[in-house]
Amino acid sequence: MPLLSEERSTPSFPSSLLIYLYVGHFLARWGARMWEFSVGLYMINVWPDSLFLAAVYGVVESASAAFLGPVIGQWVDKLSYLQVLQVWLLSQNLSFMVAGGAVIAILVPADLKSANLTAFVSFIILINVSGAVGVLSTLAGTILIEREWVIVISEGQPPGVQTKMNSILRRIDLTCKLFAPAVTGFIISFVSLTASAMTLALWNILSICLQYWLLMSVYNGIPALKEISQKRVSRSSARDQDEITSAHPETARLLSSDVNDLERTESSSSSKGNMIEEFLNLPYISAWRLYLQQDVVLPGLALALLYFTVLSFGTLMTATLEWEGLPAYVIGIARGISATIGIAATFLYPILQSQISTLRTGLWSIWSQWTCLLVCVASIWIKRKITSAYVLMGGVAASRLGLWMFDLSVIQQMQDYVPESDRCVVGGVQNSLQSFLDLMTYIMGIVISNPQDFWILIMISFLLVTLAAILYSLHVYHLRKHLLHFEKLLVLFQWNVSSS
């Protein structure tokens, strides 16, 4: 049986190509995770005793992804895989190089803020803009690899290939989340902040060529990727041509309309209708309309709500822990432990998914995350600051098991139930929604910027996770007409009573 199950999940193409895909994904994610962890530490050191700069950076980064996410999804849908790959890798690596250089320019002079305020503000703006570009580039790469290539590569393969690829890609991301902060934290603690910024810039300079070669090898080695890429470009060209053709009769009708009062009224009424139709067909609006028509909109919304939280090792929580006196390497290790638990979720998810289905795995996962976050709420009432910080980190780390299984569950539902022609657009909107709610987290951080009031952010975050769990439960109930098999629980209870 083990040999049979292994055979079922083995693809028909050379396994070395999947290794190339995974290594290329690892290189791209490592640089992004280094920046994600260190930017909060850079900002809290530039402006001590305030979360303001860290929150402003989060607002800029999240807002760019929130408002441009659907556009990025449509852009990925229109271009060939090769074009997306080239633009993604070049813009992501270049933006993180520039961001690292700007950080060095701020940190090397001891008193740049007081000596040259204009230069200081300029570098802060450059850091924010470069970080935003990096996030948008990473979003394009995520859509390309996770929403497109995984499905195309696994199509026609044994059933277990898609689940296995999803789990491995998420495992790689979490591995980077484990080791990149730990390495960066040690560099910051035992060398300097400047050294960590230099390491970030050098990493992106050295890795870009290797990333491109690895992913191009995958593209050239799997014929289905080229075929689907050409079909997508042809479909996009045909769609654009249809839009131009359909616009001509309308233009001709407007130009040839008579000037009598009745026809003017009809023309005015028609123009209003056309204006509404044109508004609804704007790329951004049409993308959201398409997303809201999907059957998986409630799971998508539930997943997005989990981004409206400070209960993660993100910029705000990292900056707060630094303010409370925890060394950077301790925070990095804690984040690494959190990621390790998340990696365990990628091993557990395929087992649960095969036993109780994707839908029910999501239900158990979201409520297990909610249960672990009760520990974070309890940390508010611990008076000793350092102890409270450790309890908070423990609760957040434990909750990652449920979080990442839920993430995998929702992603697989979107892969299975969103039509092929809509995948990129829906993926862009999903990431946009997640970024918008992430943006709201940083706006909260600006409004409540005193680290002493971080407990308020903890409570708001917990309530939003509760809302996410309820929304997903409603989705499950709508499909299955029940949440739990109470009759099975009753039988189990009766068996325990009789055996005792």
XYZ file of C-alpha atoms in Angstrom:
500
model
C 0.000 0.000 0.000
C 2.731 2.617 0.752
C 4.298 1.882 -2.638
C 0.932 2.228 -4.343
C 0.171 5.593 -2.690
C 3.640 6.848 -3.586
C 3.075 5.774 -7.218
C -0.188 7.664 -7.337
C 1.486 10.915 -6.325
C 4.467 10.588 -8.710
C 4.326 12.856 -11.794
C 5.063 11.602 -15.324
C 7.741 14.253 -16.067
C 11.300 14.298 -14.635
C 11.263 14.962 -10.900
C 14.350 17.179 -11.312
C 12.109 19.847 -12.859
C 10.028 19.999 -9.693
C 13.237 20.343 -7.686
C 14.209 23.296 -9.913
C 10.781 24.837 -9.276
C 11.103 24.394 -5.522
C 14.661 25.793 -5.377
C 13.705 28.826 -7.485
C 10.705 29.406 -5.231
C 12.975 29.099 -2.174
C 15.447 31.721 -3.467
C 12.663 34.211 -4.191
C 10.958 33.644 -0.840
C 14.151 33.869 1.202
C 14.851 37.455 0.103
C 11.228 38.475 0.683
C 11.192 36.924 4.182
C 14.476 38.604 5.136
C 13.011 41.981 4.253
C 9.639 41.262 5.873
C 11.289 40.476 9.214
C 13.964 43.171 9.289
C 11.998 46.210 8.079
C 10.148 46.525 11.408
C 13.454 46.449 13.301
C 14.940 49.086 10.991
C 11.971 51.393 11.553
C 11.807 51.037 15.349
C 15.548 51.780 15.547
C 15.233 54.838 13.306
C 12.399 56.198 15.493
C 12.568 54.567 18.960
C 9.555 54.387 21.325
C 6.997 54.660 18.497
C 5.377 52.262 16.050
C 4.637 55.167 13.696
C 7.284 54.568 10.997
C 6.721 50.805 11.077
C 2.974 51.341 10.728
C 3.397 53.878 7.901
C 5.552 51.412 5.989
C 2.897 48.733 6.523
C 0.191 51.086 5.237
C 2.130 51.884 2.052
C 2.987 48.241 1.395
C -0.495 46.892 2.102
C -2.295 49.715 0.293
C -0.300 49.131 -2.875
C -1.173 45.425 -2.850
C -4.801 46.095 -1.856
C -5.546 48.597 -4.611
C -3.307 47.190 -7.342
C -3.803 43.483 -6.578
C -6.718 42.985 -9.030
C -4.781 44.869 -11.713
C -1.745 42.639 -11.108
C -4.000 39.579 -11.468
C -5.387 40.842 -14.796
C -1.886 41.735 -15.968
C -0.638 38.218 -15.189
C -3.673 36.845 -17.038
C -2.910 38.842 -20.219
C 0.846 38.310 -20.522
C 2.663 35.094 -21.346
C 4.217 33.055 -18.550
C 7.670 34.015 -19.826
C 6.933 37.766 -19.686
C 5.493 37.531 -16.175
C 8.498 35.503 -15.020
C 10.996 38.059 -16.354
C 9.226 41.134 -14.966
C 8.596 39.449 -11.604
C 12.183 38.406 -10.945
C 13.756 41.643 -12.175
C 11.425 43.996 -10.273
C 11.407 41.974 -7.026
C 15.171 41.607 -6.737
C 15.876 45.174 -7.884
C 13.399 46.687 -5.423
C 14.890 44.818 -2.440
C 18.404 45.867 -3.537
C 17.311 49.520 -3.593
C 15.495 49.175 -0.246
C 18.583 47.642 1.367
C 20.764 50.437 -0.021
C 18.386 53.112 1.323
C 18.453 51.508 4.781
C 22.265 51.567 4.731
C 22.198 55.249 3.724
C 20.041 56.047 6.774
C 21.884 53.883 9.310
C 25.509 54.702 8.459
C 25.345 58.421 9.398
C 24.627 58.558 13.123
C 22.551 61.757 13.017
C 21.116 61.987 9.479
C 17.648 62.810 10.821
C 18.838 65.978 12.580
C 21.668 66.871 10.157
C 19.736 66.584 6.886
C 16.003 66.087 7.342
C 15.302 66.294 3.588
C 17.686 63.422 2.829
C 16.263 61.412 5.741
C 12.667 61.808 4.520
C 13.736 61.020 0.941
C 15.339 57.756 1.996
C 12.285 56.819 4.087
C 10.080 57.415 1.028
C 12.465 55.347 -1.117
C 12.307 52.481 1.395
C 8.501 52.587 1.371
C 8.205 52.739 -2.417
C 10.811 50.013 -3.004
C 9.139 47.764 -0.435
C 5.762 48.286 -2.112
C 7.181 47.409 -5.540
C 8.799 44.312 -4.033
C 5.474 43.194 -2.555
C 3.636 43.707 -5.866
C 6.330 41.739 -7.674
C 6.071 38.953 -5.103
C 2.296 38.939 -5.627
C 2.761 38.460 -9.390
C 5.154 35.577 -8.700
C 2.732 34.001 -6.214
C -0.113 34.098 -8.732
C 2.135 32.682 -11.461
C 3.548 29.791 -9.444
C 0.830 28.912 -6.921
C -2.320 29.742 -8.907
C -1.176 28.825 -12.409
C 1.874 26.613 -12.707
C 0.834 24.211 -9.934
C -2.505 23.551 -11.641
C -1.047 23.296 -15.168
C 1.781 20.992 -14.051
C -0.520 18.724 -12.010
C -3.236 18.525 -14.687
C -3.411 15.021 -16.109
C -1.151 13.727 -13.339
C -2.125 11.337 -10.500
C -4.586 12.912 -7.973
C -2.038 13.354 -5.173
C 0.355 15.543 -7.199
C -1.549 18.817 -6.768
C -1.975 18.432 -2.999
C 1.662 17.421 -2.640
C 2.905 20.411 -4.678
C 0.734 22.839 -2.695
C 2.066 21.441 0.567
C 5.716 21.550 -0.537
C 5.482 25.140 -1.816
C 3.901 26.245 1.457
C 6.554 24.258 3.340
C 9.290 26.110 1.447
C 7.703 29.451 2.290
C 7.502 28.532 5.961
C 11.063 27.198 5.942
C 12.184 30.622 4.713
C 10.021 32.145 7.420
C 11.844 29.909 9.892
C 15.476 30.444 8.917
C 15.571 33.882 7.240
C 14.457 35.763 10.408
C 16.750 33.648 12.579
C 19.772 34.388 10.359
C 18.829 38.069 10.089
C 18.219 38.292 13.845
C 21.678 36.906 14.613
C 23.300 39.333 12.153
C 21.456 42.273 13.750
C 22.191 41.154 17.329
C 25.819 40.140 16.937
C 27.003 42.312 14.008
C 24.784 45.317 13.199
C 21.620 46.534 11.494
C 23.763 47.890 8.650
C 25.310 44.458 8.067
C 21.855 42.893 7.789
C 20.817 45.496 5.171
C 24.008 44.785 3.202
C 23.300 41.037 3.375
C 19.793 41.618 2.020
C 21.064 43.675 -0.933
C 23.819 41.161 -1.763
C 21.432 38.209 -1.578
C 19.169 39.705 -4.235
C 22.107 40.646 -6.469
C 23.566 37.121 -6.374
C 20.354 35.066 -6.571
C 18.501 36.668 -9.493
C 20.407 34.872 -12.269
C 20.086 31.475 -10.571
C 16.353 32.005 -9.993
C 15.841 32.851 -13.662
C 17.791 29.805 -14.897
C 15.955 27.405 -12.599
C 12.446 28.623 -13.441
C 13.228 28.875 -17.163
C 14.370 25.233 -17.041
C 10.957 24.305 -15.618
C 9.150 26.368 -18.268
C 11.138 24.815 -21.137
C 11.036 21.296 -19.699
C 7.260 20.969 -19.246
C 5.475 21.410 -22.620
C 2.081 22.023 -20.970
C 3.347 25.355 -19.582
C 4.229 26.650 -23.065
C 0.943 25.404 -24.525
C -1.227 26.994 -21.847
C 0.822 30.212 -21.995
C 0.202 30.526 -25.743
C -3.513 29.782 -25.307
C -3.819 32.456 -22.614
C -2.141 35.094 -24.784
C -4.338 34.159 -27.776
C -7.450 34.278 -25.603
C -6.458 37.686 -24.227
C -5.828 39.057 -27.747
C -9.186 37.721 -28.945
C -10.925 39.276 -25.936
C -9.345 42.672 -26.631
C -10.325 42.408 -30.298
C -13.928 41.602 -29.359
C -14.053 44.644 -27.089
C -12.807 46.902 -29.891
C -15.263 45.375 -32.399
C -18.208 45.695 -30.040
C -17.317 49.325 -29.411
C -17.576 50.333 -33.116
C -21.351 49.949 -33.611
C -21.983 51.974 -30.488
C -19.661 54.732 -31.702
C -21.331 54.787 -35.106
C -24.793 54.979 -33.544
C -23.835 57.953 -31.384
C -22.274 59.805 -34.303
C -25.253 59.263 -36.616
C -28.033 60.158 -34.123
C -30.554 62.841 -35.161
C -30.892 66.137 -33.385
C -34.622 65.995 -32.646
C -35.788 66.155 -29.031
C -37.070 62.567 -28.775
C -33.864 60.999 -30.056
C -31.799 63.310 -27.861
C -33.691 61.985 -24.844
C -33.121 58.402 -25.954
C -29.454 59.144 -26.597
C -29.081 60.743 -23.152
C -30.718 57.769 -21.504
C -28.534 55.398 -23.510
C -25.409 57.374 -22.600
C -26.189 57.035 -18.908
C -26.608 53.306 -19.380
C -23.363 53.165 -21.279
C -21.560 55.117 -18.553
C -22.770 52.657 -15.928
C -21.787 49.745 -18.144
C -18.359 51.237 -18.796
C -17.868 51.775 -15.059
C -18.826 48.176 -14.295
C -16.426 47.006 -17.004
C -13.449 48.907 -15.645
C -10.628 46.402 -14.964
C -10.684 46.943 -11.185
C -14.497 46.808 -10.844
C -14.958 43.862 -13.217
C -12.323 41.903 -11.296
C -14.232 42.378 -8.029
C -17.535 41.485 -9.721
C -15.997 38.258 -10.990
C -14.631 37.440 -7.527
C -17.984 37.971 -5.811
C -19.648 35.547 -8.234
C -17.459 32.639 -7.090
C -18.767 29.853 -4.869
C -15.683 30.174 -2.645
C -16.197 33.832 -1.743
C -16.936 33.106 1.948
C -13.802 30.968 2.493
C -11.808 33.671 0.670
C -13.217 36.364 2.942
C -12.527 34.237 6.040
C -8.915 33.743 4.964
C -8.534 37.463 4.251
C -9.822 38.375 7.731
C -6.906 36.450 9.221
C -4.637 39.152 7.750
C -6.396 41.850 9.813
C -4.357 40.930 12.868
C -1.274 41.792 14.896
C -1.173 38.205 16.188
C 1.651 37.188 13.872
C 5.363 37.842 13.797
C 4.781 40.794 11.488
C 6.166 44.327 11.550
C 4.040 45.667 14.432
C 4.432 42.702 16.768
C 8.165 42.477 16.011
C 8.622 46.187 16.755
C 6.605 45.858 19.992
C 8.641 42.869 21.190
C 11.832 44.839 20.469
C 10.407 47.746 22.515
C 9.656 45.367 25.397
C 13.339 44.490 25.561
C 13.586 41.164 23.740
C 16.812 40.824 21.694
C 16.442 40.534 17.912
C 17.865 37.006 17.854
C 15.282 35.849 20.434
C 12.486 37.270 18.288
C 14.044 35.599 15.255
C 14.210 32.233 17.040
C 10.590 32.586 18.227
C 9.522 33.376 14.693
C 11.505 30.336 13.564
C 9.664 28.108 16.050
C 6.409 29.555 14.753
C 7.421 28.695 11.204
C 8.453 25.188 12.263
C 4.951 24.589 13.595
C 3.642 25.949 10.309
C 5.852 23.491 8.417
C 4.342 20.689 10.497
C 0.947 21.869 9.207
C 2.066 21.201 5.618
C 2.776 17.563 6.563
C -0.448 17.162 8.545
C -2.705 18.808 5.959
C -2.455 16.122 3.226
C -3.206 13.422 5.820
C -6.302 15.204 7.171
C -7.428 16.251 3.692
C -7.375 12.636 2.491
C -9.300 11.461 5.558
C -11.975 14.103 6.169
C -12.022 16.196 2.907
C -10.696 19.646 2.114
C -13.825 21.402 3.386
C -13.864 19.819 6.849
C -10.088 20.160 7.235
C -10.601 23.904 6.888
C -13.299 23.847 9.577
C -11.173 22.010 12.127
C -8.148 24.158 11.280
C -9.748 27.585 11.754
C -11.262 26.657 15.119
C -7.986 25.138 16.359
C -6.277 28.429 15.508
C -8.959 30.308 17.453
C -8.407 28.052 20.488
C -4.638 28.686 20.530
C -5.148 32.447 20.294
C -6.969 32.360 23.643
C -3.448 32.113 25.120
C -2.576 35.471 23.491
C -5.650 37.047 25.074
C -4.585 35.631 28.453
C -1.138 37.263 28.071
C -2.778 40.698 28.427
C -3.419 40.103 32.126
C 0.134 38.992 32.953
C 1.784 41.886 34.757
C 5.422 41.001 34.183
C 6.257 42.413 30.753
C 8.848 39.837 29.653
C 6.690 36.885 30.774
C 3.703 38.377 28.958
C 5.797 38.692 25.790
C 6.838 35.038 25.932
C 3.238 33.877 26.511
C 2.101 36.039 23.574
C 4.761 34.534 21.302
C 3.829 31.018 22.467
C 0.149 31.508 21.636
C 0.923 32.970 18.226
C 3.378 30.156 17.428
C 0.914 27.412 18.443
C -1.863 28.963 16.344
C 0.226 28.591 13.170
C -0.685 24.896 12.917
C -4.340 25.721 12.349
C -3.625 28.869 10.325
C -1.518 27.223 7.626
C -3.765 24.163 7.305
C -6.683 26.561 6.831
C -4.672 28.533 4.265
C -3.930 25.356 2.286
C -7.566 24.287 2.515
C -8.886 27.564 1.078
C -6.222 27.684 -1.660
C -7.106 24.149 -2.771
C -10.815 24.977 -2.796
C -10.073 27.959 -5.040
C -7.950 25.813 -7.331
C -10.700 23.196 -7.572
C -13.780 25.408 -7.931
C -12.626 28.565 -9.764
C -12.745 28.175 -13.577
C -9.401 28.178 -15.408
C -10.245 31.394 -17.265
C -10.866 33.242 -13.968
C -8.013 31.913 -11.814
C -5.520 34.769 -12.240
C -8.120 37.502 -11.749
C -9.678 35.793 -8.713
C -6.193 35.187 -7.285
C -5.339 38.867 -7.734
C -8.530 39.999 -6.003
C -8.003 37.512 -3.159
C -4.515 38.873 -2.553
C -5.869 42.411 -2.869
C -8.506 41.723 -0.211
C -5.899 40.184 2.076
C -3.632 43.191 1.577
C -6.487 45.632 2.225
C -7.225 44.016 5.576
C -3.494 43.896 6.305
C -3.547 47.636 5.524
C -6.266 48.121 8.145
C -3.935 46.486 10.683
C -1.273 49.129 10.039
C -3.832 51.935 10.137
C -4.756 50.627 13.597
C -1.036 50.743 14.383
C -0.899 54.424 13.410
C -3.986 55.260 15.480
C -2.751 53.171 18.432
C 0.988 53.767 18.036
C 1.991 53.552 21.701
C 3.459 50.068 22.365
C 1.876 50.167 25.845
C -1.554 49.957 24.172
C -0.701 46.888 22.113
C -3.221 44.887 24.160
C -6.062 46.720 22.386
C -4.729 45.507 19.031
C -4.561 41.965 20.435
C -8.243 42.031 21.413
C -9.384 43.466 18.057
C -7.341 40.830 16.227
C -8.854 38.007 18.275
C -12.402 39.213 17.554
C -11.673 39.274 13.816
C -10.329 35.705 13.882
C -13.576 34.761 15.641
C -15.550 36.399 12.809
C -13.469 34.500 10.213
C -14.209 31.176 11.945
C -17.938 31.949 12.015
C -18.010 32.891 8.301
C -16.261 29.688 7.279
C -18.580 27.661 9.511
C -21.567 29.252 7.728
C -20.049 28.236 4.391
C -19.641 24.627 5.565
C -23.171 24.570 6.954
C -24.547 25.964 3.678
C -22.906 23.137 1.702
C -23.321 20.223 4.128
C -26.372 21.321 6.178
C -24.486 20.393 9.359
C -21.167 21.143 11.069
C -20.576 18.050 13.219
C -21.785 14.475 13.076
C -23.493 14.553 16.461
C -24.760 10.997 16.038
C -21.156 9.727 15.749
C -20.139 11.714 18.816
C -23.116 10.252 20.693
C -22.156 6.703 19.706
C -18.573 7.371 20.813
C -19.799 8.794 24.127
C -22.076 5.796 24.745
C -19.209 3.404 23.935
C -16.946 5.177 26.444
C -19.642 5.026 29.129
C -20.343 1.333 28.554
C -16.642 0.401 28.493
C -16.031 2.227 31.786
